[in-house]
Structure formats: structure tokens, C-alpha cells
Amino acid sequence: MELYRDIADLRNFVADRKRRGQRIVFVPTMGALHQGHGACVRRGRSVDNGALVVSIYVNPTQFGPGEDLDKYPDTLESDLDLCREWGVDAVIAPRHDDVYPPDRPGPVWVVVEELTKPMCGATRPGHFRGVATVVTKLFNLVSPDVAVFGQKDAQQALVIREMVKQLAMPVELLLAPIQREPDGLALSSRNRYLNQRERAVAPVVFASLTEALRLVGRGERDAGTLRALVRSQLESRDGVEVEYVDLRNAEDLSPLDSVKGKVILAVAVRVGSTRLIDNAVFCVEADGAVRECLLFGEEI
Ligand code: AMP
């Protein structure tokens, strides 16, 4: 496996693999890798004749003031071990100045409107502008044919899909399903911030989503009732503070009064000072059964 710091070296690698007829399959990450990232890599490996490139870069512009940029975990050595284990072909850990060139007259931003208004966009102003901008830059640095994102960050995946569509970026997008701990807690680099007591209550996030889906399976369709159920389950646990509970159309994030079509039920909470997000994407089959699914693309 190659490790590149220099963009020029990465570009040589990419050009060489493309010359050999390979497709560049790209998984952008902020490091502190875990099996959630592993699922993105696995999804990427299903691409025929692919060369897998993982980026590790903690993007400052997607963090708000007072967020955890300064303490975001840096575990490069173990990240590289995992990438080797997963069969990654190249890791790019770009220098900050190559991503955000210094001494320019001012920044250039990529802004996706509407999709970034609700949910995490409402509670983290500027977050998705940072995400869309850095993903654009990374796409331009890596020139991927395919890029893989995780459904854990569902709103991010929809924002990137819209950006790719409207800016005509020649990149095919794939999604990896949410990977969880055995007790349901969605894997996240931030889980390591949780102390023992917080870790013990954190599975309530997934449990509350599961309970809501069970209610849908029993015929409940009212969005307000489902949101209230999730909120009350979350608030029943000490140390859990709800940021939002939202039920929306999973194609365009428009608000819904009732469960109809493909739906996303999304949650953000704080457990102590750690912010956790999770979601369930589902539709109700003709026979009333609840089927969980990917936001877009094929399941494998
Ligand atoms: P991050 O390093 O947090 O920026 O995440 C990099 C990619 O991994 C994003 O596309 C995430 O959605 C994805 N990812 C993170 N956690 C998970 C998870 N638990 N399951 C699936 N994908 C994940």
C-alpha cells in the first residue's frame, strides 16, 4: 500500500492505474478509522477492476466554533494498519496548504442549498458548506471514477449527490450501510469521547429508532407521533440531550406529516459533550412490512 503526502505523487499513481484500465475508487475520511469506514472500503472493493484510494484529512472548515476540531483523534499509524488489512491500494494524507492554498484573495466555497437547511444543517451552520467544498477539492485532487460514502451521514450523502448532479462531476456514488456495535450504537470516531456511563446510555439512540420502526410496522403513520416517541425515549435517559428528531422524505428531505414513500427518521443528540447522529431509512411495503433500505444505489 502506498502512503502519499504529496498530491503530485498521488496524481502519478492515479494516472498509472488509469492507464492500466483501472477505475479509481475513492473513500474520503477524517481518519480515526473503524469498521464503518471499513464498510465503505468493502463497498468500494465490489467495483470491478478498481484501485482503492482512501484520504485521511481532518477538514477544519466543516467544524463550527467550539466544536471538536482541536481534539479530533489523530491515529494515523493504526489507520494505515487498518487500510493495509482492508486491501486499500493508496492512502493520501494531504497537507493542509494543498487543500486550502494560503495567501489567496479569499476562499472559494461550494454551497448546496435547500438540502442543507434542515437537520444537521440547522444545528451546525456552515458544516455542509465545509463538507461540499472539501469533497470537491478532494475529487479534483484524486480524480475518482467512483466515490463511496456511508449512510450514517445520510444528509451528507444527499448533499454530495446533489452537488455531483448539479455540478456535473463525473463521479459515480456508492453508499455503505450503517455499521453498528453489537448493542446498536452506530460506529463513529467520536464514540471514543464517551466515558463509561455515557457509553452505557448511548445505545438508546438506535433503540429509539428501532422502537419507532416497530410502531410503523404495527400501522402507525403519523410523523408527529413517531417523532414524539423517539424524543421521549431519548429524554428518558439521564445525560441525553436531544438536538433534533426529524422524519422527512429520503429523496429531498422535504418535511412529512405522515410516513409515505422512502422516509428518513434522523436523530442528533448530545451524550455528555459528545454529539452523536443516527438514522433509519425505510419504506412500507404493500403488505405493511417495514423495509429498511439505502438512500440511493444498490444494496450488496
Ligand atoms: P468521517 O471519517 O467521519 O468523515 O467518515 C468517513 C466516511 O465513513 C463517511 O462517508 C461516513 O458516512 C462513513 N461512516 C462513518 N461511520 C460509519 C458507520 N458507522 N457506518 C457506515 N459508514 C460510516
CSV table of C-alpha atoms and ligand atoms in Angstrom, one decimal:
chain,number,residue,atom,x,y,z
A,1,MET,CA,0.0,0.0,0.0
A,2,GLU,CA,1.2,3.5,-0.9
A,3,LEU,CA,1.1,6.4,1.5
A,4,TYR,CA,1.2,9.8,-0.2
A,5,ARG,CA,1.5,13.3,1.3
A,6,ASP,CA,2.3,14.9,-2.0
A,7,ILE,CA,-0.6,15.5,-4.4
A,8,ALA,CA,1.8,15.2,-7.4
A,9,ASP,CA,2.8,11.6,-6.3
A,10,LEU,CA,-0.8,10.7,-5.9
A,11,ARG,CA,-1.6,12.0,-9.3
A,12,ASN,CA,1.2,9.8,-10.8
A,13,PHE,CA,-0.3,6.8,-9.0
A,14,VAL,CA,-3.8,7.7,-10.3
A,15,ALA,CA,-2.6,8.2,-13.9
A,16,ASP,CA,-0.7,4.9,-13.8
A,17,ARG,CA,-3.7,3.0,-12.6
A,18,LYS,CA,-6.0,4.6,-15.2
A,19,ARG,CA,-3.5,3.8,-17.9
A,20,ARG,CA,-3.7,0.2,-16.8
A,21,GLY,CA,-7.5,0.4,-17.3
A,22,GLN,CA,-8.4,0.5,-13.6
A,23,ARG,CA,-11.2,2.6,-12.1
A,24,ILE,CA,-10.2,4.9,-9.2
A,25,VAL,CA,-12.5,4.2,-6.2
A,26,PHE,CA,-12.3,6.8,-3.5
A,27,VAL,CA,-13.3,6.8,0.1
A,28,PRO,CA,-12.8,10.2,1.8
A,29,THR,CA,-12.4,10.1,5.6
A,30,MET,CA,-11.2,12.2,8.5
A,31,GLY,CA,-9.2,9.2,9.9
A,32,ALA,CA,-9.7,7.6,13.4
A,33,LEU,CA,-10.8,4.7,11.2
A,34,HIS,CA,-13.2,2.0,12.3
A,35,GLN,CA,-15.4,-0.7,10.7
A,36,GLY,CA,-17.8,2.0,9.4
A,37,HIS,CA,-15.0,3.2,7.2
A,38,GLY,CA,-14.2,-0.4,6.6
A,39,ALA,CA,-17.8,-0.9,5.2
A,40,CYS,CA,-17.2,2.0,2.7
A,41,VAL,CA,-13.9,0.3,1.6
A,42,ARG,CA,-15.7,-3.0,1.3
A,43,ARG,CA,-18.4,-1.4,-0.8
A,44,GLY,CA,-15.7,0.1,-2.9
A,45,ARG,CA,-14.0,-3.2,-3.4
A,46,SER,CA,-17.1,-4.6,-5.1
A,47,VAL,CA,-16.2,-2.3,-8.1
A,48,ASP,CA,-14.7,-4.4,-10.9
A,49,ASN,CA,-11.1,-3.6,-11.6
A,50,GLY,CA,-10.9,-0.8,-9.0
A,51,ALA,CA,-7.9,0.8,-7.4
A,52,LEU,CA,-8.9,1.9,-3.9
A,53,VAL,CA,-7.8,5.3,-2.6
A,54,VAL,CA,-8.6,6.4,1.0
A,55,SER,CA,-8.0,10.0,2.0
A,56,ILE,CA,-7.3,10.9,5.6
A,57,TYR,CA,-7.8,14.6,6.2
A,58,VAL,CA,-9.5,16.4,9.1
A,59,ASN,CA,-11.2,19.2,7.3
A,60,PRO,CA,-11.3,22.4,9.5
A,61,THR,CA,-14.0,24.2,7.6
A,62,GLN,CA,-16.7,21.7,8.5
A,63,PHE,CA,-16.2,22.3,12.2
A,64,GLY,CA,-18.0,25.2,13.9
A,65,PRO,CA,-16.5,27.4,16.6
A,66,GLY,CA,-16.4,25.5,19.9
A,67,GLU,CA,-16.7,22.1,18.1
A,68,ASP,CA,-14.1,19.3,18.5
A,69,LEU,CA,-11.6,20.2,15.7
A,70,ASP,CA,-8.8,20.6,18.2
A,71,LYS,CA,-9.3,17.3,19.9
A,72,TYR,CA,-10.4,15.3,16.9
A,73,PRO,CA,-8.5,11.9,17.2
A,74,ASP,CA,-5.3,11.5,15.2
A,75,THR,CA,-4.5,7.8,14.9
A,76,LEU,CA,-2.5,7.7,11.6
A,77,GLU,CA,-0.4,4.6,12.4
A,78,SER,CA,-3.4,2.4,13.3
A,79,ASP,CA,-5.4,3.9,10.4
A,80,LEU,CA,-2.7,2.8,8.0
A,81,ASP,CA,-2.7,-0.7,9.6
A,82,LEU,CA,-6.4,-1.0,9.0
A,83,CYS,CA,-6.1,0.3,5.4
A,84,ARG,CA,-3.5,-2.4,4.7
A,85,GLU,CA,-5.7,-5.0,6.3
A,86,TRP,CA,-8.7,-3.8,4.1
A,87,GLY,CA,-6.7,-4.1,0.9
A,88,VAL,CA,-6.5,-0.4,0.2
A,89,ASP,CA,-4.1,0.5,-2.6
A,90,ALA,CA,-3.2,4.0,-1.7
A,91,VAL,CA,-3.8,6.4,1.2
A,92,ILE,CA,-3.5,10.2,0.7
A,93,ALA,CA,-3.0,12.3,3.8
A,94,PRO,CA,-2.8,15.7,2.1
A,95,ARG,CA,-1.0,18.7,3.5
A,96,HIS,CA,-3.4,21.5,4.7
A,97,ASP,CA,-1.9,24.0,2.3
A,98,ASP,CA,-2.5,21.7,-0.7
A,99,VAL,CA,-6.2,21.6,0.2
A,100,TYR,CA,-6.6,25.2,1.2
A,101,PRO,CA,-3.9,27.2,-0.6
A,102,PRO,CA,-2.6,30.0,1.6
A,103,ASP,CA,-2.2,33.7,0.5
A,104,ARG,CA,-5.2,33.8,-1.8
A,105,PRO,CA,-7.5,36.8,-2.0
A,106,GLY,CA,-10.3,34.8,-0.3
A,107,PRO,CA,-11.8,31.4,-0.1
A,108,VAL,CA,-13.9,29.5,-2.7
A,109,TRP,CA,-17.0,27.7,-1.4
A,110,VAL,CA,-19.3,25.1,-2.7
A,111,VAL,CA,-22.8,25.7,-1.3
A,112,VAL,CA,-25.7,23.2,-1.7
A,113,GLU,CA,-28.9,25.0,-0.8
A,114,GLU,CA,-32.2,23.6,0.5
A,115,LEU,CA,-30.9,20.1,1.4
A,116,THR,CA,-28.6,21.8,3.9
A,117,LYS,CA,-31.4,23.8,5.7
A,118,PRO,CA,-32.9,21.1,8.0
A,119,MET,CA,-31.4,18.6,10.4
A,120,CYS,CA,-27.6,18.9,10.9
A,121,GLY,CA,-27.6,22.0,8.6
A,122,ALA,CA,-29.8,23.8,11.0
A,123,THR,CA,-27.8,22.9,14.1
A,124,ARG,CA,-24.3,23.2,12.5
A,125,PRO,CA,-24.3,26.3,10.4
A,126,GLY,CA,-21.6,26.2,7.7
A,127,HIS,CA,-20.9,22.5,8.2
A,128,PHE,CA,-22.2,21.3,4.9
A,129,ARG,CA,-20.5,24.2,3.1
A,130,GLY,CA,-17.3,22.9,4.5
A,131,VAL,CA,-18.1,19.3,3.5
A,132,ALA,CA,-19.2,20.1,0.0
A,133,THR,CA,-16.1,22.3,-0.5
A,134,VAL,CA,-13.6,19.8,0.8
A,135,VAL,CA,-15.2,16.9,-1.1
A,136,THR,CA,-15.0,19.0,-4.3
A,137,LYS,CA,-11.3,19.7,-3.7
A,138,LEU,CA,-10.6,16.0,-2.9
A,139,PHE,CA,-12.4,14.9,-6.0
A,140,ASN,CA,-10.3,17.4,-8.0
A,141,LEU,CA,-7.1,16.1,-6.3
A,142,VAL,CA,-7.9,12.4,-6.7
A,143,SER,CA,-10.0,12.3,-9.9
A,144,PRO,CA,-12.0,9.3,-8.8
A,145,ASP,CA,-14.4,7.4,-11.1
A,146,VAL,CA,-16.3,6.1,-8.1
A,147,ALA,CA,-16.7,7.5,-4.5
A,148,VAL,CA,-18.1,5.8,-1.5
A,149,PHE,CA,-19.9,7.4,1.4
A,150,GLY,CA,-21.6,6.0,4.5
A,151,GLN,CA,-25.3,6.1,5.2
A,152,LYS,CA,-24.5,7.0,8.8
A,153,ASP,CA,-24.1,10.6,7.5
A,154,ALA,CA,-27.3,10.4,5.4
A,155,GLN,CA,-27.8,14.2,4.9
A,156,GLN,CA,-24.1,14.5,3.8
A,157,ALA,CA,-24.7,11.7,1.2
A,158,LEU,CA,-27.7,13.5,-0.2
A,159,VAL,CA,-25.8,16.8,-0.3
A,160,ILE,CA,-22.9,15.2,-2.1
A,161,ARG,CA,-25.3,13.5,-4.6
A,162,GLU,CA,-26.9,16.9,-5.4
A,163,MET,CA,-23.5,18.6,-5.7
A,164,VAL,CA,-22.3,15.8,-8.1
A,165,LYS,CA,-25.5,16.1,-10.1
A,166,GLN,CA,-25.7,19.8,-10.4
A,167,LEU,CA,-22.0,20.5,-10.9
A,168,ALA,CA,-21.9,17.6,-13.5
A,169,MET,CA,-19.0,15.9,-11.6
A,170,PRO,CA,-18.0,12.7,-13.5
A,171,VAL,CA,-18.1,10.5,-10.3
A,172,GLU,CA,-20.4,7.6,-9.6
A,173,LEU,CA,-21.5,7.5,-6.0
A,174,LEU,CA,-22.0,4.4,-3.8
A,175,LEU,CA,-23.3,4.0,-0.3
A,176,ALA,CA,-22.3,1.7,2.5
A,177,PRO,CA,-24.9,0.7,5.1
A,178,ILE,CA,-24.5,1.9,8.8
A,179,GLN,CA,-22.2,-0.3,10.8
A,180,ARG,CA,-23.0,-0.7,14.5
A,181,GLU,CA,-21.7,-2.1,17.8
A,182,PRO,CA,-23.4,-5.2,19.0
A,183,ASP,CA,-25.7,-3.1,21.2
A,184,GLY,CA,-26.7,-0.9,18.2
A,185,LEU,CA,-24.6,2.1,18.7
A,186,ALA,CA,-23.6,3.4,15.3
A,187,LEU,CA,-19.8,3.3,14.9
A,188,SER,CA,-18.3,6.7,15.0
A,189,SER,CA,-14.8,8.2,15.5
A,190,ARG,CA,-16.5,10.3,18.2
A,191,ASN,CA,-17.6,7.3,20.3
A,192,ARG,CA,-14.1,7.2,21.9
A,193,TYR,CA,-15.0,10.5,23.6
A,194,LEU,CA,-17.8,8.7,25.6
A,195,ASN,CA,-17.0,7.8,29.2
A,196,GLN,CA,-18.2,4.6,30.6
A,197,ARG,CA,-21.5,6.0,31.9
A,198,GLU,CA,-22.2,7.8,28.6
A,199,ARG,CA,-21.3,4.7,26.6
A,200,ALA,CA,-23.8,2.8,28.6
A,201,VAL,CA,-26.7,5.2,27.7
A,202,ALA,CA,-25.7,5.8,24.0
A,203,PRO,CA,-27.4,2.7,22.6
A,204,VAL,CA,-30.7,4.4,23.4
A,205,VAL,CA,-30.3,6.3,20.1
A,206,PHE,CA,-30.6,3.2,18.0
A,207,ALA,CA,-33.1,1.6,20.4
A,208,SER,CA,-35.4,4.6,20.0
A,209,LEU,CA,-35.2,4.4,16.1
A,210,THR,CA,-35.9,0.6,16.3
A,211,GLU,CA,-38.9,1.2,18.5
A,212,ALA,CA,-40.3,3.8,16.1
A,213,LEU,CA,-39.9,1.4,13.2
A,214,ARG,CA,-41.7,-1.3,15.2
A,215,LEU,CA,-44.6,1.1,15.7
A,216,VAL,CA,-44.7,1.8,11.9
A,217,GLY,CA,-44.8,-2.0,11.5
A,218,ARG,CA,-47.9,-2.0,13.7
A,219,GLY,CA,-49.6,0.6,11.5
A,220,GLU,CA,-48.5,4.0,12.9
A,221,ARG,CA,-48.0,6.5,10.1
A,222,ASP,CA,-48.2,9.9,11.9
A,223,ALA,CA,-44.9,11.7,11.8
A,224,GLY,CA,-45.6,13.7,14.9
A,225,THR,CA,-46.4,10.6,16.9
A,226,LEU,CA,-43.3,8.9,15.8
A,227,ARG,CA,-41.0,11.9,16.5
A,228,ALA,CA,-42.6,12.3,19.9
A,229,LEU,CA,-42.0,8.6,20.7
A,230,VAL,CA,-38.3,8.8,19.7
A,231,ARG,CA,-37.8,12.1,21.6
A,232,SER,CA,-39.5,10.7,24.8
A,233,GLN,CA,-37.3,7.6,24.7
A,234,LEU,CA,-34.2,9.7,24.3
A,235,GLU,CA,-35.2,12.1,27.0
A,236,SER,CA,-36.0,9.3,29.4
A,237,ARG,CA,-32.2,8.7,29.8
A,238,ASP,CA,-30.1,10.9,32.1
A,239,GLY,CA,-27.4,12.7,30.2
A,240,VAL,CA,-29.0,12.6,26.8
A,241,GLU,CA,-29.9,16.0,25.3
A,242,VAL,CA,-31.9,15.9,22.0
A,243,GLU,CA,-30.6,18.2,19.2
A,244,TYR,CA,-33.3,17.1,16.7
A,245,VAL,CA,-35.6,14.3,15.8
A,246,ASP,CA,-36.9,14.5,12.3
A,247,LEU,CA,-38.9,12.5,9.8
A,248,ARG,CA,-38.5,13.5,6.2
A,249,ASN,CA,-38.7,12.4,2.6
A,250,ALA,CA,-35.5,10.5,2.0
A,251,GLU,CA,-35.1,11.8,-1.6
A,252,ASP,CA,-35.2,15.5,-1.0
A,253,LEU,CA,-35.5,15.9,2.8
A,254,SER,CA,-38.9,17.7,2.4
A,255,PRO,CA,-40.9,17.5,5.7
A,256,LEU,CA,-43.6,14.8,6.0
A,257,ASP,CA,-46.8,14.7,8.1
A,258,SER,CA,-47.0,11.0,7.7
A,259,VAL,CA,-44.9,8.0,6.5
A,260,LYS,CA,-45.1,7.9,2.8
A,261,GLY,CA,-42.6,6.6,0.2
A,262,LYS,CA,-39.0,6.4,1.2
A,263,VAL,CA,-38.6,8.0,4.6
A,264,ILE,CA,-35.7,9.0,6.8
A,265,LEU,CA,-36.0,9.2,10.5
A,266,ALA,CA,-33.0,11.0,11.8
A,267,VAL,CA,-31.7,11.9,15.2
A,268,ALA,CA,-28.9,14.0,16.6
A,269,VAL,CA,-28.2,14.0,20.4
A,270,ARG,CA,-25.6,15.1,22.8
A,271,VAL,CA,-24.5,12.5,25.3
A,272,GLY,CA,-22.4,14.5,27.8
A,273,SER,CA,-20.4,16.7,25.5
A,274,THR,CA,-20.3,14.2,22.6
A,275,ARG,CA,-22.5,14.7,19.6
A,276,LEU,CA,-24.0,11.5,18.1
A,277,ILE,CA,-26.1,11.1,15.0
A,278,ASP,CA,-28.0,8.1,13.6
A,279,ASN,CA,-30.9,7.4,11.3
A,280,ALA,CA,-33.2,4.8,9.7
A,281,VAL,CA,-34.2,4.9,6.1
A,282,PHE,CA,-37.2,2.8,5.3
A,283,CYS,CA,-40.3,2.3,3.3
A,284,VAL,CA,-43.5,0.4,4.0
A,285,GLU,CA,-44.3,-2.4,1.6
A,286,ALA,CA,-47.7,-3.1,0.2
A,287,ASP,CA,-48.3,-5.8,2.9
A,288,GLY,CA,-47.4,-3.3,5.6
A,289,ALA,CA,-44.0,-4.7,6.3
A,290,VAL,CA,-41.3,-2.1,7.1
A,291,ARG,CA,-38.2,-2.4,4.8
A,292,GLU,CA,-35.0,-0.6,5.7
A,293,CYS,CA,-33.0,0.4,2.6
A,294,LEU,CA,-30.2,2.5,1.3
A,295,LEU,CA,-30.8,6.2,0.5
A,296,PHE,CA,-29.8,5.5,-3.1
A,297,GLY,CA,-27.9,3.0,-5.1
A,298,GLU,CA,-27.8,-0.8,-5.0
A,299,GLU,CA,-27.5,-2.8,-1.8
A,300,ILE,CA,-24.8,-5.5,-1.9
B,1,AMP,P1,-15.7,10.5,8.6
B,1,AMP,O1,-14.3,10.0,8.8
B,1,AMP,O2,-16.5,10.6,9.9
B,1,AMP,O3,-15.7,11.7,7.8
B,1,AMP,O4,-16.4,9.4,7.8
B,1,AMP,C1,-15.9,9.0,6.5
B,1,AMP,C2,-17.0,8.2,5.8
B,1,AMP,O5,-17.3,7.0,6.6
B,1,AMP,C3,-18.3,8.9,5.6
B,1,AMP,O6,-18.8,8.7,4.3
B,1,AMP,C4,-19.2,8.3,6.7
B,1,AMP,O7,-20.5,8.4,6.4
B,1,AMP,C5,-18.7,6.9,6.8
B,1,AMP,N1,-19.0,6.3,8.1
B,1,AMP,C6,-18.7,6.7,9.3
B,1,AMP,N2,-19.2,6.0,10.2
B,1,AMP,C7,-19.9,5.0,9.6
B,1,AMP,C8,-20.7,3.9,10.0
B,1,AMP,N3,-20.9,3.6,11.3
B,1,AMP,N4,-21.3,3.1,9.1
B,1,AMP,C9,-21.1,3.3,7.8
B,1,AMP,N5,-20.4,4.4,7.3
B,1,AMP,C10,-19.8,5.2,8.2
